[in-house]
């Protein structure tokens, strides 16, 4: 999981005065991701990126808050729909798909 220090570094902030806010934003981001249906227990670079974008949105990093908000929401929505991040990982042997010979796998 990404830390407040890593987010500060990505934003080129040298002091630690915003760490409590950043930590709160990370927690809020994770709750928002979970409410959208993304699995927050699966650590990944995408989840870290979502947290970073959320913090940059909330802190209006470089006056580009709206841009970061859109990027965060797009990533959140994509992760909530993706089988790797919503708890419904793709199953190669699904019964509703045809196998490579064109036969129904369920038959």
Short mmCIF file of C-alpha atoms in Angstrom, two decimals:
data_model
loop_
_atom_site.label_atom_id
_atom_site.label_comp_id
_atom_site.label_asym_id
_atom_site.label_seq_id
_atom_site.Cartn_x
_atom_site.Cartn_y
_atom_site.Cartn_z
CA UNK A 1 0.00 0.00 0.00
CA UNK A 2 1.23 3.45 -0.90
CA UNK A 3 2.31 5.66 2.00
CA UNK A 4 1.79 9.35 2.69
CA UNK A 5 5.52 9.84 2.18
CA UNK A 6 5.40 8.27 -1.29
CA UNK A 7 2.49 10.49 -2.27
CA UNK A 8 4.31 13.54 -0.92
CA UNK A 9 7.35 12.60 -3.00
CA UNK A 10 5.22 12.22 -6.13
CA UNK A 11 3.89 15.72 -5.48
CA UNK A 12 7.39 17.05 -4.73
CA UNK A 13 6.40 18.14 -1.21
CA UNK A 14 9.42 18.24 1.09
CA UNK A 15 7.67 18.75 4.46
CA UNK A 16 5.42 16.33 6.34
CA UNK A 17 2.77 18.82 7.45
CA UNK A 18 0.18 17.32 5.08
CA UNK A 19 0.75 13.71 6.11
CA UNK A 20 -2.37 13.49 8.30
CA UNK A 21 -4.52 14.85 5.48
CA UNK A 22 -2.90 12.53 2.96
CA UNK A 23 -3.42 9.51 5.25
CA UNK A 24 -7.07 10.48 5.67
CA UNK A 25 -7.45 10.84 1.91
CA UNK A 26 -5.89 7.42 1.36
CA UNK A 27 -8.42 5.91 3.77
CA UNK A 28 -11.30 7.76 2.13
CA UNK A 29 -10.10 6.66 -1.31
CA UNK A 30 -10.02 3.02 -0.21
CA UNK A 31 -13.55 3.29 1.17
CA UNK A 32 -14.74 4.89 -2.07
CA UNK A 33 -13.05 2.15 -4.11
CA UNK A 34 -14.69 -0.50 -1.94
CA UNK A 35 -18.13 1.10 -2.27
CA UNK A 36 -17.66 1.06 -6.05
CA UNK A 37 -16.99 -2.69 -5.87
CA UNK A 38 -13.20 -2.83 -6.17
CA UNK A 39 -11.28 -5.29 -4.02
CA UNK A 40 -9.05 -3.11 -1.84
CA UNK A 41 -7.41 -6.09 -0.18
CA UNK A 42 -5.57 -6.95 -3.40
CA UNK A 43 -2.52 -4.70 -3.31
CA UNK A 44 -1.39 -3.48 -6.70
CA UNK A 45 0.19 -0.60 -8.52
CA UNK A 46 -3.26 0.35 -9.84
CA UNK A 47 -4.64 0.70 -6.32
CA UNK A 48 -1.63 2.82 -5.35
CA UNK A 49 -2.17 4.98 -8.43
CA UNK A 50 -5.84 5.41 -7.54
CA UNK A 51 -4.84 6.63 -4.05
CA UNK A 52 -2.28 9.00 -5.54
CA UNK A 53 -4.80 10.43 -8.01
CA UNK A 54 -7.39 10.83 -5.25
CA UNK A 55 -4.93 12.78 -3.09
CA UNK A 56 -3.86 14.95 -6.00
CA UNK A 57 -7.53 15.66 -6.72
CA UNK A 58 -8.36 16.60 -3.14
CA UNK A 59 -5.22 18.72 -2.72
CA UNK A 60 -5.74 20.33 -6.18
CA UNK A 61 -2.20 19.43 -7.13
CA UNK A 62 -0.75 22.02 -9.52
CA UNK A 63 -4.22 23.48 -10.05
CA UNK A 64 -5.23 20.32 -11.93
CA UNK A 65 -7.70 18.93 -9.39
CA UNK A 66 -10.46 18.37 -11.95
CA UNK A 67 -8.11 16.45 -14.22
CA UNK A 68 -7.01 14.21 -11.34
CA UNK A 69 -10.64 13.72 -10.27
CA UNK A 70 -11.58 12.45 -13.73
CA UNK A 71 -8.53 10.20 -13.90
CA UNK A 72 -9.29 8.79 -10.43
CA UNK A 73 -12.96 8.15 -11.17
CA UNK A 74 -12.17 6.53 -14.53
CA UNK A 75 -9.62 4.22 -12.86
CA UNK A 76 -11.97 3.43 -9.96
CA UNK A 77 -14.78 2.54 -12.33
CA UNK A 78 -12.54 0.40 -14.52
CA UNK A 79 -11.19 -1.49 -11.50
CA UNK A 80 -14.70 -2.06 -10.15
CA UNK A 81 -15.69 -3.66 -13.47
CA UNK A 82 -12.53 -5.70 -13.94
CA UNK A 83 -12.63 -9.33 -12.83
CA UNK A 84 -9.16 -9.04 -11.33
CA UNK A 85 -10.24 -6.29 -8.96
CA UNK A 86 -13.90 -6.97 -8.19
CA UNK A 87 -13.61 -10.47 -6.76
CA UNK A 88 -15.00 -12.15 -9.86
CA UNK A 89 -11.77 -13.24 -11.51
CA UNK A 90 -12.13 -14.61 -15.00
CA UNK A 91 -12.65 -18.35 -15.09
CA UNK A 92 -11.19 -20.14 -18.10
CA UNK A 93 -13.69 -22.98 -17.75
CA UNK A 94 -16.94 -21.02 -17.60
CA UNK A 95 -19.93 -23.08 -18.68
CA UNK A 96 -21.46 -20.28 -20.74
CA UNK A 97 -18.52 -20.02 -23.15
CA UNK A 98 -17.53 -22.20 -26.08
CA UNK A 99 -14.26 -24.09 -25.97
CA UNK A 100 -11.66 -23.72 -28.73
CA UNK A 101 -13.41 -26.32 -30.93
CA UNK A 102 -16.62 -24.30 -30.96
CA UNK A 103 -18.44 -26.81 -28.74
CA UNK A 104 -20.29 -25.59 -25.68
CA UNK A 105 -18.08 -26.19 -22.65
CA UNK A 106 -21.08 -27.26 -20.60
CA UNK A 107 -21.94 -30.20 -22.88
#
